[in-house]
Amino acid sequence: MYAPERQQEILRLARDGGRVDVLSLAEAFQVTAETIRRDLKALDRAGLVRRVHGGAIPAGRFDFEPDLAERESTAADEKDRIARAALAELPAEGTVILDAGTTVARLAATVPLEASLTVVTHSLPIAARLADHPGIQLHLVGGRVRHRTRAAVDAWALRAYGEIRADVLFVAANGFSAEHGLTTPDLAEAAVKRAAVGAARRVVLLADSGKHGQEHFARFGGLGDVDLLITDSGLSPDDAAAIERGGTEVVRA
């Protein structure tokens, strides 16, 4: 088990049980007590647990992650404009990675039926939308499926992305900024996003302007990893210019 996965599970146990202790966690995860203490220190530093003698208790503030239905209805018009603008970034032929995310799913829904592409995704909803496209060679990445996002995570997904090279990745984020980079609430999903970024020659971030300046628990990259940001006109020209000074092209749809 990777450290981000273990920390996410520790956080779940702390929330469910109201408390976790170092020795029990070390036994459950088959690691040393010192490893657990480092995990708790990382979670404490992020404000998600509070360390106490022998273990930790959940902090009062949690990084809330809305479910799929709620995220689909948020900034719907902006996401539709972003998806339409993103169509221009699809190669005529080649390999594309589609990350899990509602804006990326809108892009998948607009892909022409006659498109000739190889598409790799770890998102069940995106795979379902593209399964009837006769010209698309669809590869569904496996792993544990998170109910909240319908995305595959953990070791299987990480291994799959470690074995490919794609022309372009369309990636989603819950928050983005020049200071804090690309963030999402879940550590396991962040790890898969990070692996997908590493598997692509070109990275296109699809994110509505409401996510600018937001910071979530799990960081999976910086804006320097992004070649192109497609967002909406709610992002101010000054903020767009600041992002472009860092080397990322910005399109405000």
Coordinates of N, CA and C in Angstrom, one line a residue:
M1 N 0.8 -1.2 0.0 CA 0.0 0.0 0.0 C 0.9 1.2 0.0
Y2 N 0.5 2.2 -0.9 CA 1.3 3.4 -0.9 C 0.9 4.3 0.3
A3 N 1.8 5.2 0.6 CA 1.6 6.1 1.8 C 0.3 6.9 1.6
P4 N 0.0 7.6 0.5 CA -1.2 8.3 0.3 C -2.5 7.5 0.6
E5 N -2.4 6.2 0.1 CA -3.6 5.3 0.3 C -3.7 5.0 1.8
R6 N -2.6 4.7 2.4 CA -2.7 4.4 3.9 C -3.2 5.6 4.7
Q7 N -2.7 6.8 4.3 CA -3.1 8.0 5.1 C -4.6 8.2 4.9
Q8 N -5.1 8.0 3.6 CA -6.6 8.2 3.4 C -7.4 7.2 4.2
E9 N -6.9 6.0 4.4 CA -7.6 5.0 5.2 C -7.5 5.3 6.7
I10 N -6.4 5.8 7.1 CA -6.3 6.2 8.5 C -7.3 7.4 8.8
L11 N -7.4 8.3 7.9 CA -8.3 9.4 8.0 C -9.8 8.8 8.1
R12 N -10.1 7.9 7.3 CA -11.4 7.3 7.3 C -11.7 6.6 8.7
L13 N -10.7 5.9 9.2 CA -10.8 5.2 10.4 C -11.0 6.2 11.6
A14 N -10.3 7.3 11.5 CA -10.4 8.3 12.5 C -11.8 8.9 12.5
R15 N -12.3 9.2 11.4 CA -13.6 9.8 11.3 C -14.7 8.8 11.7
D16 N -14.6 7.6 11.3 CA -15.6 6.6 11.7 C -15.6 6.2 13.2
G17 N -14.4 6.1 13.7 CA -14.3 5.6 15.1 C -14.0 6.7 16.1
G18 N -13.8 8.0 15.7 CA -13.5 9.1 16.6 C -12.1 9.1 17.1
R19 N -11.3 8.1 16.9 CA -10.0 8.1 17.4 C -9.2 6.9 16.8
V20 N -7.9 7.1 16.6 CA -7.0 6.0 16.1 C -5.8 6.0 17.0
D21 N -5.2 4.8 17.2 CA -4.0 4.7 18.0 C -2.8 4.1 17.2
V22 N -1.6 4.5 17.5 CA -0.5 4.2 16.7 C -0.2 2.7 16.6
L23 N -0.3 2.0 17.7 CA 0.0 0.6 17.7 C -1.0 -0.3 16.9
S24 N -2.2 0.1 17.1 CA -3.3 -0.7 16.3 C -3.1 -0.5 14.8
L25 N -2.8 0.8 14.5 CA -2.7 1.1 13.0 C -1.4 0.4 12.5
A26 N -0.4 0.4 13.2 CA 0.9 -0.3 12.8 C 0.6 -1.8 12.5
E27 N -0.2 -2.4 13.4 CA -0.5 -3.8 13.3 C -1.4 -4.0 12.1
A28 N -2.4 -3.2 11.9 CA -3.4 -3.3 10.9 C -2.8 -3.2 9.5
F29 N -1.8 -2.2 9.3 CA -1.2 -2.0 8.0 C 0.1 -2.7 7.9
Q30 N 0.6 -3.4 8.9 CA 1.8 -4.2 8.8 C 3.0 -3.3 8.5
V31 N 3.1 -2.1 9.2 CA 4.2 -1.2 9.1 C 4.7 -0.9 10.5
T32 N 5.8 -0.1 10.6 CA 6.3 0.2 11.9 C 5.5 1.4 12.5
A33 N 5.6 1.5 13.8 CA 5.0 2.6 14.5 C 5.5 3.9 14.1
E34 N 6.8 4.0 13.7 CA 7.3 5.2 13.2 C 6.7 5.7 11.9
T35 N 6.4 4.7 11.1 CA 5.7 5.0 9.8 C 4.4 5.6 10.1
I36 N 3.6 5.0 11.0 CA 2.3 5.5 11.4 C 2.4 6.9 11.9
R37 N 3.4 7.2 12.8 CA 3.6 8.5 13.3 C 3.9 9.5 12.2
R38 N 4.6 9.2 11.2 CA 4.8 10.1 10.1 C 3.5 10.4 9.3
D39 N 2.7 9.3 9.2 CA 1.4 9.5 8.5 C 0.5 10.5 9.3
L40 N 0.5 10.3 10.6 CA -0.3 11.1 11.5 C 0.2 12.6 11.5
K41 N 1.5 12.7 11.4 CA 2.1 14.0 11.3 C 1.7 14.7 10.1
A42 N 1.6 14.0 8.9 CA 1.2 14.6 7.7 C -0.2 15.0 7.7
L43 N -1.1 14.1 8.3 CA -2.5 14.4 8.4 C -2.8 15.6 9.3
D44 N -2.0 15.6 10.4 CA -2.1 16.8 11.4 C -1.7 18.1 10.7
R45 N -0.6 18.0 9.9 CA -0.1 19.2 9.3 C -1.2 19.8 8.3
A46 N -1.9 18.8 7.7 CA -3.0 19.2 6.7 C -4.3 19.7 7.4
G47 N -4.3 19.6 8.8 CA -5.5 20.0 9.5 C -6.6 19.0 9.5
L48 N -6.3 17.7 9.2 CA -7.4 16.7 9.1 C -7.5 15.9 10.3
V49 N -6.5 15.7 11.1 CA -6.5 15.1 12.4 C -5.8 15.9 13.4
R50 N -6.0 15.7 14.7 CA -5.2 16.3 15.8 C -4.5 15.2 16.6
R51 N -3.2 15.3 16.6 CA -2.4 14.3 17.3 C -2.6 14.4 18.8
V52 N -2.8 13.3 19.4 CA -2.9 13.2 20.9 C -2.0 12.1 21.3
H53 N -1.8 11.9 22.6 CA -0.9 10.9 23.2 C -1.3 9.5 22.7
G54 N -0.4 8.9 21.9 CA -0.6 7.5 21.4 C -1.4 7.4 20.2
G55 N -1.8 8.5 19.6 CA -2.6 8.4 18.4 C -3.1 9.7 17.9
A56 N -4.4 9.8 17.4 CA -4.9 11.0 16.9 C -6.4 10.9 16.9
I57 N -7.1 12.1 16.9 CA -8.5 12.2 16.8 C -8.8 13.1 15.6
P58 N -10.0 12.9 15.0 CA -10.3 13.8 13.8 C -10.5 15.2 14.1
A59 N -10.0 16.1 13.3 CA -10.1 17.5 13.5 C -11.5 18.0 13.2
G60 N -11.8 19.1 13.7 CA -13.1 19.7 13.5 C -13.5 20.1 12.1
R61 N -12.4 20.4 11.3 CA -12.6 20.8 9.9 C -12.3 19.6 9.0
F62 N -13.2 19.3 8.1 CA -12.9 18.2 7.1 C -13.0 18.8 5.7
D63 N -12.2 18.3 4.8 CA -12.1 18.7 3.4 C -13.3 18.0 2.7
F64 N -14.4 18.8 2.6 CA -15.6 18.2 2.1 C -15.5 17.9 0.6
E65 N -15.9 16.8 0.1 CA -15.9 16.4 -1.3 C -17.3 16.1 -1.7
P66 N -17.9 17.0 -2.6 CA -19.3 16.7 -3.0 C -19.4 15.5 -3.9
D67 N -20.6 14.9 -3.9 CA -20.8 13.7 -4.7 C -20.9 14.1 -6.2
L68 N -21.0 13.0 -7.0 CA -20.9 13.2 -8.5 C -22.1 14.0 -9.0
A69 N -23.3 13.7 -8.5 CA -24.5 14.5 -8.9 C -24.4 16.0 -8.6
E70 N -23.9 16.3 -7.4 CA -23.8 17.7 -7.0 C -22.8 18.4 -7.9
R71 N -21.7 17.7 -8.2 CA -20.6 18.3 -9.0 C -21.1 18.5 -10.5
E72 N -21.9 17.6 -10.9 CA -22.4 17.7 -12.3 C -23.3 19.0 -12.5
S73 N -24.0 19.3 -11.5 CA -24.9 20.4 -11.6 C -24.3 21.8 -11.2
T74 N -23.0 21.8 -10.7 CA -22.3 23.0 -10.4 C -21.6 23.6 -11.6
A75 N -21.9 24.9 -11.9 CA -21.2 25.6 -13.0 C -21.5 24.9 -14.3
A76 N -22.7 24.4 -14.5 CA -23.0 23.5 -15.7 C -22.7 24.3 -17.0
D77 N -23.2 25.5 -17.1 CA -23.0 26.3 -18.4 C -21.5 26.5 -18.7
E78 N -20.7 26.8 -17.6 CA -19.3 27.1 -17.8 C -18.6 25.8 -18.2
K79 N -19.0 24.7 -17.6 CA -18.4 23.4 -18.0 C -18.7 23.0 -19.4
D80 N -19.9 23.3 -19.9 CA -20.2 23.1 -21.3 C -19.4 23.9 -22.2
R81 N -19.1 25.2 -21.9 CA -18.3 26.0 -22.8 C -16.8 25.5 -22.8
I82 N -16.4 25.1 -21.6 CA -15.0 24.6 -21.5 C -14.9 23.3 -22.4
A83 N -15.9 22.4 -22.3 CA -15.8 21.2 -23.0 C -15.8 21.4 -24.5
R84 N -16.6 22.4 -25.0 CA -16.6 22.7 -26.4 C -15.2 23.3 -26.9
A85 N -14.6 24.1 -26.0 CA -13.3 24.6 -26.4 C -12.3 23.6 -26.4
A86 N -12.4 22.6 -25.5 CA -11.4 21.5 -25.4 C -11.4 20.6 -26.6
L87 N -12.6 20.5 -27.3 CA -12.6 19.7 -28.5 C -11.5 20.0 -29.5
A88 N -11.1 21.3 -29.6 CA -10.1 21.7 -30.5 C -8.7 21.1 -30.2
E89 N -8.6 20.7 -28.9 CA -7.3 20.1 -28.5 C -7.2 18.6 -28.7
L90 N -8.3 18.0 -29.2 CA -8.2 16.6 -29.5 C -7.3 16.4 -30.7
P91 N -6.4 15.5 -30.7 CA -5.7 15.2 -32.0 C -6.5 14.5 -33.0
A92 N -6.2 14.7 -34.3 CA -6.9 14.1 -35.4 C -6.9 12.5 -35.2
E93 N -5.7 12.1 -34.8 CA -5.5 10.7 -34.5 C -4.5 10.7 -33.3
G94 N -4.5 9.6 -32.6 CA -3.5 9.5 -31.5 C -4.1 8.9 -30.2
T95 N -3.4 9.2 -29.1 CA -3.8 8.6 -27.9 C -4.1 9.7 -26.9
V96 N -5.3 9.5 -26.2 CA -5.8 10.6 -25.3 C -6.1 9.9 -23.9
I97 N -5.7 10.5 -22.8 CA -6.1 10.1 -21.5 C -7.2 11.1 -21.0
L98 N -8.3 10.5 -20.6 CA -9.4 11.3 -20.0 C -9.5 11.0 -18.5
D99 N -9.1 12.0 -17.7 CA -9.2 11.9 -16.3 C -10.6 11.9 -15.8
A100 N -10.8 11.4 -14.6 CA -12.1 11.4 -13.9 C -12.5 12.9 -13.5
G101 N -13.7 13.3 -13.9 CA -14.1 14.7 -13.6 C -15.3 15.0 -14.4
T102 N -16.2 15.9 -13.9 CA -17.4 16.2 -14.6 C -17.2 17.0 -15.8
T103 N -16.2 17.9 -15.8 CA -15.9 18.7 -17.0 C -15.3 17.9 -18.1
V104 N -14.4 16.9 -17.7 CA -13.8 16.0 -18.7 C -14.9 15.1 -19.2
A105 N -15.9 14.7 -18.4 CA -17.0 13.9 -18.8 C -17.8 14.6 -19.9
R106 N -18.0 15.9 -19.7 CA -18.7 16.7 -20.7 C -17.9 16.7 -22.0
L107 N -16.6 16.8 -22.0 CA -15.8 16.7 -23.2 C -16.1 15.3 -23.9
A108 N -16.0 14.2 -23.1 CA -16.3 12.9 -23.6 C -17.7 12.9 -24.3
A109 N -18.6 13.5 -23.8 CA -20.0 13.5 -24.3 C -20.1 14.3 -25.6
T110 N -19.1 15.2 -25.9 CA -19.1 15.9 -27.2 C -18.2 15.4 -28.2
V111 N -17.4 14.3 -27.9 CA -16.6 13.7 -28.9 C -17.4 13.1 -30.1
P112 N -17.1 13.5 -31.3 CA -17.9 13.1 -32.4 C -17.9 11.5 -32.6
L113 N -19.0 11.0 -33.0 CA -19.1 9.6 -33.2 C -18.1 9.0 -34.1
E114 N -17.7 9.8 -35.1 CA -16.8 9.4 -36.1 C -15.3 9.5 -35.7
A115 N -15.1 10.0 -34.5 CA -13.7 10.2 -34.1 C -12.9 9.0 -34.1
S116 N -11.6 9.1 -34.5 CA -10.7 8.0 -34.6 C -9.5 8.2 -33.6
L117 N -9.7 7.7 -32.4 CA -8.7 7.9 -31.3 C -8.5 6.6 -30.5
T118 N -7.4 6.6 -29.8 CA -7.2 5.6 -28.7 C -7.4 6.4 -27.4
V119 N -8.4 6.0 -26.6 CA -8.7 6.7 -25.4 C -8.5 5.8 -24.2
V120 N -7.8 6.3 -23.2 CA -7.5 5.6 -21.9 C -8.2 6.4 -20.8
T121 N -9.0 5.7 -20.0 CA -9.6 6.4 -18.8 C -9.8 5.5 -17.7
H122 N -9.8 6.1 -16.5 CA -10.1 5.3 -15.3 C -11.4 5.7 -14.7
S123 N -12.2 6.4 -15.5 CA -13.5 6.9 -15.1 C -14.6 6.0 -15.7
L124 N -15.4 5.4 -14.9 CA -16.5 4.5 -15.4 C -17.5 5.4 -16.2
P125 N -18.0 6.5 -15.8 CA -18.9 7.3 -16.6 C -18.4 7.7 -17.9
I126 N -17.1 8.0 -18.0 CA -16.5 8.4 -19.3 C -16.4 7.2 -20.2
A127 N -16.0 6.1 -19.7 CA -15.9 4.9 -20.5 C -17.3 4.5 -21.0
A128 N -18.3 4.7 -20.2 CA -19.7 4.3 -20.7 C -20.1 5.2 -21.8
R129 N -19.7 6.5 -21.8 CA -20.1 7.5 -22.8 C -19.4 7.2 -24.1
L130 N -18.3 6.6 -24.1 CA -17.5 6.4 -25.3 C -17.5 5.0 -25.8
A131 N -18.2 4.1 -25.1 CA -18.2 2.7 -25.5 C -18.8 2.4 -26.8
D132 N -19.8 3.3 -27.3 CA -20.5 3.0 -28.5 C -19.9 3.7 -29.7
H133 N -18.7 4.4 -29.5 CA -18.0 5.1 -30.6 C -17.2 4.0 -31.4
P134 N -17.6 3.7 -32.6 CA -16.9 2.6 -33.4 C -15.4 2.9 -33.7
G135 N -15.1 4.2 -33.8 CA -13.7 4.6 -34.2 C -12.8 4.7 -33.0
I136 N -13.3 4.6 -31.8 CA -12.4 4.7 -30.6 C -12.0 3.4 -30.1
Q137 N -10.7 3.3 -29.9 CA -10.1 2.1 -29.2 C -10.1 2.5 -27.7
L138 N -11.0 1.9 -27.0 CA -11.2 2.4 -25.6 C -10.5 1.4 -24.6
H139 N -9.7 2.0 -23.7 CA -9.0 1.2 -22.7 C -9.4 1.7 -21.3
L140 N -10.1 0.8 -20.6 CA -10.6 1.2 -19.2 C -9.6 0.7 -18.2
V141 N -9.0 1.6 -17.5 CA -8.0 1.3 -16.4 C -8.7 0.8 -15.2
G142 N -8.2 -0.3 -14.6 CA -8.9 -0.9 -13.5 C -8.4 -0.5 -12.1
G143 N -9.0 -1.0 -11.1 CA -8.6 -0.6 -9.7 C -9.8 -0.6 -8.8
R144 N -9.6 -0.2 -7.6 CA -10.7 0.0 -6.7 C -11.5 1.2 -7.1
V145 N -12.8 1.1 -7.2 CA -13.7 2.2 -7.7 C -14.2 3.0 -6.5
R146 N -13.9 4.2 -6.5 CA -14.5 5.1 -5.5 C -15.9 5.4 -5.8
H147 N -16.8 5.2 -4.8 CA -18.2 5.4 -5.1 C -18.6 6.9 -5.3
R148 N -17.8 7.8 -4.7 CA -18.2 9.2 -4.8 C -17.9 9.7 -6.2
T149 N -16.9 9.2 -6.8 CA -16.5 9.8 -8.1 C -16.6 8.8 -9.3
R150 N -16.8 7.5 -9.0 CA -16.8 6.4 -10.0 C -15.5 6.3 -10.7
A151 N -14.4 6.5 -10.0 CA -13.1 6.5 -10.6 C -12.3 5.4 -10.0
A152 N -11.5 4.7 -10.8 CA -10.6 3.6 -10.4 C -9.3 4.2 -9.8
V153 N -8.9 3.7 -8.6 CA -7.7 4.2 -7.9 C -6.9 3.0 -7.4
D154 N -5.8 3.4 -6.8 CA -4.9 2.4 -6.1 C -3.9 1.7 -7.1
A155 N -3.3 0.7 -6.7 CA -2.1 0.1 -7.4 C -2.3 -0.3 -8.8
W156 N -3.5 -0.9 -9.1 CA -3.7 -1.3 -10.5 C -3.7 -0.1 -11.4
A157 N -4.4 0.9 -11.0 CA -4.5 2.1 -11.9 C -3.1 2.8 -12.0
L158 N -2.4 2.9 -10.9 CA -1.0 3.5 -11.0 C -0.1 2.7 -11.9
R159 N -0.2 1.4 -11.8 CA 0.6 0.5 -12.7 C 0.3 0.7 -14.1
A160 N -1.0 0.8 -14.4 CA -1.4 1.0 -15.8 C -0.8 2.3 -16.4
Y161 N -0.9 3.4 -15.7 CA -0.5 4.6 -16.2 C 1.1 4.7 -16.3
G162 N 1.7 3.8 -15.5 CA 3.2 3.7 -15.6 C 3.7 3.0 -16.8
E163 N 2.8 2.4 -17.5 CA 3.2 1.6 -18.7 C 2.8 2.2 -20.0
I164 N 2.3 3.4 -20.1 CA 1.9 4.0 -21.3 C 2.4 5.4 -21.5
R165 N 2.4 5.9 -22.8 CA 2.7 7.2 -23.1 C 1.6 7.7 -24.1
A166 N 0.9 8.8 -23.7 CA -0.2 9.3 -24.5 C 0.2 10.7 -25.1
D167 N -0.5 11.1 -26.1 CA -0.3 12.4 -26.7 C -0.8 13.5 -25.9
V168 N -1.9 13.3 -25.3 CA -2.5 14.4 -24.5 C -3.3 13.9 -23.3
L169 N -3.3 14.5 -22.2 CA -4.1 14.2 -21.0 C -5.0 15.4 -20.8
F170 N -6.3 15.1 -20.7 CA -7.3 16.1 -20.2 C -7.5 15.8 -18.7
V171 N -7.1 16.7 -17.8 CA -7.1 16.4 -16.4 C -8.0 17.4 -15.7
A172 N -8.6 16.9 -14.6 CA -9.5 17.7 -13.8 C -8.9 18.0 -12.4
A173 N -9.3 19.0 -11.8 CA -8.8 19.4 -10.4 C -10.0 20.0 -9.6
N174 N -10.0 19.8 -8.3 CA -11.0 20.5 -7.5 C -10.5 21.9 -7.1
G175 N -9.2 22.1 -7.2 CA -8.7 23.5 -7.0 C -7.4 23.7 -7.8
F176 N -7.1 24.9 -8.2 CA -5.9 25.2 -8.8 C -5.4 26.7 -8.5
S177 N -4.1 26.9 -8.4 CA -3.6 28.2 -8.2 C -2.1 28.1 -8.5
A178 N -1.5 29.3 -8.7 CA -0.1 29.4 -8.9 C 0.7 29.0 -7.7
E179 N 0.1 29.4 -6.5 CA 0.8 29.2 -5.2 C 0.7 27.7 -4.8
H180 N -0.4 27.1 -4.9 CA -0.6 25.7 -4.4 C -0.8 24.6 -5.4
G181 N -0.8 25.0 -6.7 CA -0.8 24.0 -7.7 C -2.2 23.4 -7.9
L182 N -2.2 22.1 -8.2 CA -3.4 21.3 -8.5 C -3.7 20.4 -7.4
T183 N -4.9 20.5 -6.8 CA -5.3 19.8 -5.6 C -6.7 19.1 -5.8
T184 N -6.9 18.1 -4.9 CA -8.1 17.4 -4.9 C -8.3 16.8 -3.5
P185 N -9.5 16.5 -3.0 CA -9.6 16.1 -1.6 C -9.1 14.7 -1.3
D186 N -9.0 13.8 -2.3 CA -8.7 12.4 -2.0 C -7.2 12.1 -2.4
L187 N -6.5 11.5 -1.5 CA -5.1 11.1 -1.7 C -5.0 10.1 -2.8
A188 N -5.8 9.1 -2.8 CA -5.7 8.0 -3.8 C -6.0 8.5 -5.2
E189 N -7.0 9.4 -5.3 CA -7.3 10.0 -6.6 C -6.1 10.9 -7.1
A190 N -5.5 11.6 -6.1 CA -4.4 12.5 -6.4 C -3.3 11.7 -7.0
A191 N -3.0 10.5 -6.4 CA -1.9 9.6 -6.9 C -2.2 9.2 -8.3
V192 N -3.4 8.9 -8.7 CA -3.7 8.4 -10.1 C -3.6 9.6 -11.0
K193 N -4.0 10.8 -10.6 CA -3.9 12.0 -11.5 C -2.4 12.3 -11.7
R194 N -1.6 12.2 -10.7 CA -0.2 12.4 -10.8 C 0.5 11.4 -11.8
A195 N 0.0 10.2 -11.7 CA 0.5 9.2 -12.6 C 0.1 9.5 -14.1
A196 N -1.1 9.9 -14.3 CA -1.6 10.3 -15.6 C -0.9 11.5 -16.2
V197 N -0.5 12.4 -15.3 CA 0.3 13.6 -15.8 C 1.6 13.1 -16.3
G198 N 2.2 12.2 -15.6 CA 3.5 11.6 -16.0 C 3.5 10.8 -17.2
A199 N 2.3 10.3 -17.6 CA 2.1 9.5 -18.8 C 1.8 10.2 -20.1
A200 N 1.7 11.5 -20.0 CA 1.3 12.3 -21.2 C 2.3 13.3 -21.7
R201 N 2.4 13.5 -23.0 CA 3.4 14.4 -23.5 C 2.8 15.9 -23.4
R202 N 1.5 16.0 -23.4 CA 0.9 17.3 -23.3 C -0.3 17.2 -22.2
V203 N -0.4 18.2 -21.4 CA -1.4 18.2 -20.3 C -2.3 19.4 -20.5
V204 N -3.6 19.1 -20.5 CA -4.6 20.2 -20.6 C -5.5 20.1 -19.4
L205 N -5.5 21.2 -18.6 CA -6.4 21.2 -17.4 C -7.7 21.8 -17.8
L206 N -8.8 21.1 -17.5 CA -10.2 21.6 -17.7 C -10.7 21.9 -16.3
A207 N -10.9 23.2 -16.0 CA -11.4 23.6 -14.7 C -12.1 24.9 -14.8
D208 N -13.3 25.0 -14.2 CA -14.1 26.2 -14.2 C -13.4 27.2 -13.2
S209 N -13.7 28.5 -13.4 CA -13.0 29.6 -12.7 C -13.3 29.5 -11.2
G210 N -14.4 28.9 -10.8 CA -14.7 28.8 -9.4 C -13.7 28.0 -8.6
K211 N -12.9 27.2 -9.3 CA -11.9 26.4 -8.6 C -10.6 27.1 -8.4
H212 N -10.5 28.3 -9.1 CA -9.2 29.1 -9.0 C -9.0 29.6 -7.5
G213 N -7.9 29.4 -7.0 CA -7.6 29.8 -5.6 C -8.0 28.8 -4.6
Q214 N -8.8 27.8 -4.9 CA -9.2 26.8 -3.9 C -8.0 25.8 -3.7
E215 N -7.9 25.4 -2.4 CA -6.8 24.5 -2.0 C -7.4 23.3 -1.3
H216 N -7.1 22.1 -1.7 CA -7.6 20.9 -1.1 C -6.5 20.1 -0.5
F217 N -6.8 19.0 0.2 CA -5.9 18.2 1.0 C -4.7 17.6 0.1
A218 N -5.0 17.0 -1.0 CA -4.1 16.2 -1.8 C -3.6 17.0 -3.0
R219 N -2.3 17.3 -3.0 CA -1.7 18.0 -4.2 C -1.1 17.0 -5.2
F220 N -1.4 17.1 -6.5 CA -0.9 16.2 -7.4 C 0.0 16.8 -8.5
G221 N 0.2 18.1 -8.4 CA 1.1 18.7 -9.4 C 1.0 20.2 -9.3
G222 N 1.9 20.9 -10.0 CA 1.9 22.4 -10.1 C 1.4 22.8 -11.4
L223 N 1.0 24.1 -11.5 CA 0.6 24.7 -12.8 C 1.7 24.6 -13.9
G224 N 2.9 24.5 -13.4 CA 4.0 24.3 -14.3 C 4.0 22.9 -15.1
D225 N 3.2 22.0 -14.5 CA 3.0 20.7 -15.2 C 1.9 20.8 -16.3
V226 N 1.2 21.9 -16.4 CA 0.1 22.1 -17.3 C 0.5 22.9 -18.5
D227 N 0.3 22.4 -19.7 CA 0.6 23.2 -20.9 C -0.5 24.2 -21.2
L228 N -1.7 23.8 -21.0 CA -2.9 24.6 -21.4 C -4.0 24.5 -20.3
L229 N -4.5 25.6 -19.8 CA -5.6 25.7 -18.9 C -6.8 26.2 -19.7
I230 N -7.9 25.4 -19.8 CA -9.1 25.9 -20.4 C -10.1 26.1 -19.3
T231 N -10.5 27.3 -19.1 CA -11.5 27.7 -18.0 C -12.5 28.6 -18.6
D232 N -13.3 29.3 -17.8 CA -14.3 30.2 -18.3 C -14.0 31.7 -18.1
S233 N -14.8 32.6 -18.6 CA -14.5 34.0 -18.5 C -14.6 34.5 -17.1
G234 N -15.0 33.7 -16.1 CA -15.0 34.2 -14.7 C -13.6 34.3 -14.2
L235 N -12.6 33.7 -14.8 CA -11.2 34.0 -14.4 C -10.8 35.3 -14.9
S236 N -10.4 36.2 -14.0 CA -10.1 37.6 -14.4 C -8.9 37.6 -15.4
P237 N -8.8 38.6 -16.3 CA -7.6 38.8 -17.1 C -6.3 38.9 -16.4
D238 N -6.4 39.5 -15.2 CA -5.1 39.6 -14.4 C -4.7 38.2 -13.9
D239 N -5.6 37.4 -13.4 CA -5.3 36.1 -12.9 C -4.8 35.2 -14.1
A240 N -5.5 35.4 -15.2 CA -5.0 34.6 -16.4 C -3.6 35.0 -16.8
A241 N -3.3 36.3 -16.8 CA -2.0 36.7 -17.1 C -0.9 36.2 -16.2
A242 N -1.3 36.2 -14.9 CA -0.3 35.7 -13.9 C 0.0 34.2 -14.1
I243 N -1.0 33.4 -14.5 CA -0.8 32.0 -14.8 C 0.0 31.9 -16.0
E244 N -0.2 32.7 -17.0 CA 0.6 32.6 -18.3 C 2.0 33.0 -18.1
R245 N 2.3 33.9 -17.1 CA 3.7 34.2 -16.8 C 4.4 33.0 -16.3
G246 N 3.7 32.1 -15.7 CA 4.4 30.9 -15.2 C 4.6 29.8 -16.3
G247 N 4.2 30.1 -17.5 CA 4.4 29.2 -18.7 C 3.2 28.4 -19.1
T248 N 2.1 28.6 -18.5 CA 0.9 27.8 -18.9 C 0.0 28.7 -19.7
E249 N -0.4 28.3 -20.9 CA -1.3 29.0 -21.8 C -2.7 28.9 -21.2
V250 N -3.5 30.0 -21.3 CA -4.8 30.1 -20.7 C -5.8 30.4 -21.8
V251 N -6.9 29.6 -21.9 CA -8.0 29.9 -22.8 C -9.2 30.1 -21.9
R252 N -9.9 31.3 -22.0 CA -11.1 31.6 -21.2 C -12.3 31.5 -22.1
A253 N -13.0 30.4 -22.0 CA -14.1 30.1 -22.9 C -15.4 30.8 -22.5

